[in-house]
Short mmCIF file of C-alpha atoms and ligand atoms in Angstrom, two decimals:
data_model
loop_
_atom_site.label_atom_id
_atom_site.label_comp_id
_atom_site.label_asym_id
_atom_site.label_seq_id
_atom_site.Cartn_x
_atom_site.Cartn_y
_atom_site.Cartn_z
CA MET A 274 -14.77 -34.59 -52.97
CA GLY A 275 -11.91 -34.74 -49.40
CA PRO A 276 -12.83 -35.28 -46.23
CA ILE A 277 -13.35 -32.79 -43.92
CA GLY A 278 -11.29 -31.73 -40.97
CA ILE A 279 -13.01 -30.89 -37.80
CA PHE A 280 -10.87 -28.73 -35.43
CA GLY A 281 -12.50 -27.72 -31.96
CA GLY A 282 -10.86 -26.35 -29.16
CA THR A 283 -11.28 -23.29 -26.60
CA PHE A 284 -8.76 -20.84 -28.54
CA ASP A 285 -7.84 -19.13 -25.71
CA PRO A 286 -5.99 -17.82 -27.84
CA ILE A 287 -5.49 -20.06 -31.55
CA HIS A 288 -1.74 -20.07 -31.85
CA TYR A 289 0.94 -21.83 -34.22
CA GLY A 290 0.42 -24.90 -32.70
CA HIS A 291 -2.85 -25.30 -33.83
CA LEU A 292 -2.42 -23.88 -36.97
CA ARG A 293 0.98 -25.42 -38.39
CA THR A 294 -0.97 -28.46 -37.00
CA ALA A 295 -4.18 -28.12 -39.36
CA LEU A 296 -2.32 -27.11 -42.09
CA GLU A 297 0.53 -29.99 -41.78
CA LEU A 298 -2.99 -32.73 -41.26
CA LEU A 299 -4.65 -31.13 -44.37
CA GLN A 300 -1.57 -31.39 -46.86
CA ARG A 301 -0.94 -34.71 -45.51
CA LEU A 302 -3.95 -36.74 -45.65
CA SER A 303 -5.44 -34.52 -48.59
CA LEU A 304 -7.97 -32.90 -46.67
CA ALA A 305 -10.63 -30.71 -48.75
CA GLN A 306 -10.84 -27.83 -45.74
CA VAL A 307 -10.16 -27.60 -42.01
CA LEU A 308 -13.15 -26.14 -39.78
CA PHE A 309 -12.15 -24.55 -36.67
CA VAL A 310 -14.96 -25.07 -34.37
CA PRO A 311 -14.59 -22.53 -31.13
CA SER A 312 -16.14 -24.32 -27.87
CA ALA A 313 -18.50 -22.06 -26.08
CA ARG A 314 -18.45 -24.33 -22.56
CA GLN A 315 -15.98 -26.81 -22.27
CA PRO A 316 -17.55 -29.12 -19.39
CA LEU A 317 -13.87 -30.25 -18.26
CA ARG A 318 -12.76 -26.31 -18.59
CA ASP A 319 -12.37 -23.85 -16.21
CA PRO A 320 -15.11 -22.15 -16.93
CA SER A 321 -13.03 -18.41 -16.19
CA ILE A 322 -12.59 -18.50 -20.20
CA THR A 323 -12.30 -14.92 -22.47
CA PRO A 324 -15.63 -14.05 -23.45
CA VAL A 325 -16.90 -16.33 -26.79
CA SER A 326 -17.05 -12.72 -28.69
CA THR A 327 -12.95 -12.31 -28.13
CA ARG A 328 -12.20 -16.07 -28.84
CA LEU A 329 -13.76 -15.81 -32.25
CA ALA A 330 -12.50 -13.25 -33.32
CA MET A 331 -9.04 -14.04 -32.75
CA VAL A 332 -9.87 -17.24 -34.49
CA ARG A 333 -11.54 -15.79 -37.79
CA ALA A 334 -8.10 -13.08 -37.84
CA ALA A 335 -6.09 -16.31 -37.57
CA VAL A 336 -7.46 -18.00 -40.24
CA GLN A 337 -7.92 -15.16 -43.12
CA GLY A 338 -5.76 -16.05 -45.82
CA GLU A 339 -6.20 -19.63 -46.00
CA PRO A 340 -9.47 -20.37 -48.09
CA ARG A 341 -8.78 -23.94 -46.86
CA PHE A 342 -9.43 -22.65 -43.35
CA ALA A 343 -12.93 -21.92 -42.31
CA VAL A 344 -14.50 -21.12 -39.09
CA ASP A 345 -17.51 -23.05 -37.78
CA THR A 346 -20.05 -21.52 -35.15
CA ARG A 347 -22.48 -23.53 -34.03
CA GLU A 348 -21.38 -24.43 -30.97
CA LEU A 349 -21.21 -21.14 -29.92
CA GLU A 350 -25.40 -21.00 -31.25
CA ARG A 351 -26.02 -23.94 -29.35
CA PRO A 352 -27.01 -23.83 -25.62
CA GLY A 353 -25.13 -25.59 -22.81
CA PRO A 354 -22.14 -27.35 -22.50
CA SER A 355 -20.28 -27.83 -25.81
CA TYR A 356 -20.30 -31.79 -26.94
CA THR A 357 -18.55 -32.78 -29.50
CA VAL A 358 -20.77 -35.77 -29.92
CA ASP A 359 -23.26 -32.95 -30.68
CA THR A 360 -21.38 -31.19 -33.14
CA LEU A 361 -20.34 -34.39 -34.93
CA GLU A 362 -23.65 -35.55 -35.01
CA SER A 363 -24.80 -31.71 -36.57
CA LEU A 364 -21.84 -32.37 -39.42
CA ARG A 365 -22.85 -35.25 -40.51
CA GLY A 366 -26.80 -34.18 -40.51
CA ASP A 367 -24.80 -31.67 -43.19
CA HIS A 368 -22.89 -33.45 -44.77
CA GLY A 369 -24.33 -37.12 -45.27
CA GLN A 370 -21.54 -39.59 -45.99
CA ARG A 371 -18.51 -37.43 -46.50
CA SER A 372 -15.75 -38.58 -44.83
CA LEU A 373 -15.62 -36.49 -41.69
CA CYS A 374 -12.40 -36.36 -39.55
CA LEU A 375 -12.06 -35.13 -36.22
CA LEU A 376 -8.32 -33.41 -35.38
CA LEU A 377 -6.98 -33.98 -31.82
CA GLY A 378 -3.60 -33.57 -30.48
CA MET A 379 -2.37 -36.30 -28.24
CA ASP A 380 -3.45 -35.08 -25.05
CA ALA A 381 -6.74 -34.02 -26.15
CA PHE A 382 -7.17 -37.73 -27.49
CA LEU A 383 -5.96 -39.53 -24.18
CA SER A 384 -8.51 -37.56 -22.56
CA LEU A 385 -11.07 -38.44 -24.84
CA PRO A 386 -12.66 -41.55 -22.11
CA ARG A 387 -14.03 -38.25 -20.14
CA TRP A 388 -16.25 -36.80 -23.25
CA ARG A 389 -19.67 -37.65 -23.34
CA ARG A 390 -20.62 -40.61 -25.03
CA TRP A 391 -17.22 -40.96 -26.35
CA GLU A 392 -17.37 -44.16 -27.82
CA ASP A 393 -19.93 -42.87 -30.45
CA LEU A 394 -17.66 -40.76 -31.39
CA PRO A 395 -16.11 -42.99 -34.04
CA GLY A 396 -19.21 -43.99 -35.38
CA LEU A 397 -19.67 -40.62 -37.06
CA ALA A 398 -16.08 -39.56 -37.72
CA ASN A 399 -12.69 -40.60 -38.92
CA ILE A 400 -10.05 -39.48 -35.85
CA VAL A 401 -6.84 -37.84 -36.98
CA VAL A 402 -4.36 -37.87 -33.35
CA ALA A 403 -1.32 -35.42 -33.96
CA HIS A 404 1.74 -35.88 -31.29
CA ARG A 405 1.47 -33.39 -29.05
CA PRO A 406 5.64 -32.88 -27.19
CA GLY A 407 5.56 -34.79 -23.77
CA TRP A 408 2.34 -37.11 -24.67
CA GLN A 409 2.50 -40.85 -25.24
CA PRO A 410 -0.03 -42.82 -27.43
CA PRO A 411 -1.66 -45.50 -25.04
CA GLY A 412 -0.40 -48.69 -23.82
CA GLN A 413 -3.44 -50.03 -22.32
CA GLY A 414 -6.38 -49.44 -21.63
CA PRO A 415 -10.09 -48.42 -23.69
CA LEU A 416 -7.93 -46.34 -26.26
CA ALA A 417 -5.05 -48.68 -26.53
CA ASP A 418 -8.26 -51.10 -27.30
CA LEU A 419 -9.60 -48.42 -30.31
CA LEU A 420 -6.30 -47.99 -31.69
CA GLY A 421 -6.35 -51.73 -31.98
CA ARG A 422 -9.47 -51.81 -34.06
CA CYS A 423 -9.74 -48.99 -35.83
CA ALA A 424 -6.41 -48.09 -36.35
CA THR A 425 -4.73 -46.84 -39.94
CA GLU A 426 -1.61 -45.72 -41.34
CA ARG A 427 -3.30 -45.25 -44.88
CA PRO A 428 -4.62 -41.51 -45.45
CA THR A 429 -6.51 -43.26 -48.29
CA ASP A 430 -8.45 -45.07 -45.95
CA LEU A 431 -9.95 -41.56 -44.82
CA HIS A 432 -11.20 -40.93 -47.76
CA ASP A 433 -12.61 -44.16 -48.53
CA HIS A 434 -14.15 -43.97 -45.27
CA PRO A 435 -16.94 -41.57 -43.58
CA ALA A 436 -15.91 -42.52 -40.04
CA GLY A 437 -14.86 -45.31 -38.21
CA ARG A 438 -11.05 -45.25 -38.64
CA VAL A 439 -7.99 -43.84 -36.18
CA LEU A 440 -4.61 -42.37 -37.65
CA VAL A 441 -2.50 -41.00 -35.56
CA THR A 442 0.69 -39.23 -37.15
CA PRO A 443 3.73 -36.90 -36.14
CA VAL A 444 2.92 -33.17 -36.79
CA THR A 445 5.93 -30.64 -36.41
CA GLN A 446 6.39 -30.46 -32.77
CA ILE A 447 5.58 -26.99 -31.74
CA ASP A 448 5.77 -26.80 -27.91
CA VAL A 449 3.20 -23.96 -27.21
CA SER A 450 -0.03 -23.84 -25.13
CA ALA A 451 -2.80 -21.26 -25.28
CA SER A 452 -2.08 -21.30 -21.29
CA GLU A 453 1.00 -20.43 -21.57
CA ILE A 454 0.61 -17.60 -23.79
CA ARG A 455 -2.05 -16.51 -21.17
CA GLU A 456 0.35 -16.58 -18.32
CA CYS A 457 3.45 -14.68 -20.06
CA THR A 458 1.47 -12.39 -21.58
CA ALA A 459 -0.58 -11.28 -18.29
CA SER A 460 3.09 -10.68 -16.54
CA GLY A 461 3.81 -8.41 -19.48
CA GLU A 462 5.71 -10.59 -22.10
CA ASP A 463 4.91 -10.29 -25.52
CA PRO A 464 3.09 -13.00 -27.37
CA ARG A 465 4.67 -12.14 -30.50
CA PHE A 466 5.70 -15.03 -32.97
CA LEU A 467 3.56 -17.70 -30.92
CA VAL A 468 0.30 -16.34 -32.02
CA PRO A 469 -0.18 -14.57 -36.13
CA ASP A 470 0.01 -11.02 -35.72
CA SER A 471 -3.73 -10.01 -36.31
CA VAL A 472 -4.18 -12.34 -32.99
CA ARG A 473 -1.41 -10.35 -31.27
CA ASP A 474 -3.14 -6.84 -32.29
CA ILE A 475 -6.34 -8.26 -30.69
CA ILE A 476 -4.92 -9.37 -27.54
CA LEU A 477 -3.43 -6.28 -27.00
CA GLU A 478 -6.56 -4.21 -28.26
CA THR A 479 -8.76 -5.74 -25.84
CA GLU A 480 -6.19 -6.87 -23.13
CA CYS A 481 -8.29 -9.98 -22.66
CA TYR A 482 -4.75 -11.31 -20.60
CA ALA A 483 -4.08 -8.43 -18.27
CA ARG A 484 -4.24 -9.63 -15.03
P1 ATP B 58 -4.56 -24.73 -22.90
O1 ATP B 58 -3.13 -24.65 -22.74
O2 ATP B 58 -5.40 -23.67 -22.84
O3 ATP B 58 -5.12 -26.09 -22.74
P2 ATP B 58 -3.91 -25.30 -25.81
O4 ATP B 58 -3.22 -24.54 -26.56
O5 ATP B 58 -3.81 -26.58 -25.54
O6 ATP B 58 -5.07 -24.94 -24.78
P3 ATP B 58 -6.89 -25.63 -27.17
O7 ATP B 58 -7.83 -24.85 -27.72
O8 ATP B 58 -7.43 -26.40 -25.50
O9 ATP B 58 -5.33 -25.63 -26.70
O10 ATP B 58 -6.37 -27.15 -28.01
C1 ATP B 58 -7.40 -28.06 -28.61
C2 ATP B 58 -6.88 -28.80 -29.50
O11 ATP B 58 -5.62 -28.03 -30.06
C3 ATP B 58 -6.89 -29.93 -29.12
O12 ATP B 58 -6.56 -31.21 -29.59
C4 ATP B 58 -5.26 -30.07 -28.55
O13 ATP B 58 -4.45 -31.07 -28.43
C5 ATP B 58 -4.73 -29.43 -29.62
N1 ATP B 58 -3.23 -28.49 -29.79
C6 ATP B 58 -3.43 -27.60 -28.71
N2 ATP B 58 -1.49 -27.14 -28.98
C7 ATP B 58 -1.23 -27.54 -29.59
C8 ATP B 58 0.13 -27.42 -29.91
N3 ATP B 58 1.13 -27.17 -29.60
N4 ATP B 58 0.47 -28.39 -31.31
C9 ATP B 58 -0.40 -29.32 -31.52
N5 ATP B 58 -1.91 -29.52 -31.27
C10 ATP B 58 -2.12 -28.42 -30.38
#
C-alpha cells in the first residue's frame, strides 16, 4: 500500500493551486491517495472565515470525479482549534505503520515553527513541501536544520519510511490564492477558471464572498 498524502487547509475556497499541486504530488510520488482535510478553526488565521458547511461543500464538489482524492472531516468533528499534530496522531492511530505524507506549500512550511508541537510532526509523518511562487526555502534556522537532518530527494524514501523524511519538490506554479479569489469575487469579478465550475456554482449560489 502506497503512502497517504494529507493536504490540510482552510480551503476558503479550494482552488486549482491546491488541486493541481495535490495531483502532481500524488502522481510523482506514487501516493495511494490524497486526503483533503479542511480545518475547522485555524489557530493562526482570522476567525472570520466562511462557515464550515460551505467550505466543506466546496471541497467535496472539487474532488468529485477524482477517485484518488478524498475528504477527511476529522478536524471539523473535533472541538477546539484544528492542530495538525492532533490530526496526524489520529491518522497514525488509524493507519499503523503505513507511510503518511503531510503535503505543504512552501509558505505553510515556513510557518511551521509557529504550529503547536511542530517538532513532533516529523515523527508522525513524512513532510512534502511544494514550491510556491514568491517563497524561498529556508537558508538558516530550525527548518534549515530539519532539512539538514531529514531531507531526501528520493520518492522511494517516502514509501520505505512511515515518517521522518522531508522532500522539497517543484510543482507547476499556479499563482492563485484563496484570499485573492475572495477579494476579486467580493468586488464583482467572476472566479471562473481559478476554481472548478462546481466550486464556482457554490460561491455564486451562497454569495459567501459578497460584500
Ligand atoms: P489564503 O489565501 O486564504 O491564505 P491559500 O490559498 O493559501 O489561502 P490555504 O487553504 O491556506 O490556501 O492553503 C492550504 C495549503 O495549500 C497550504 O499548504 C498552502 O501552502 C497550499 N497552497 C495554497 N495555494 C497554493 C498554490 N497556489 N500552489 C500551491 N500550494 C498552494
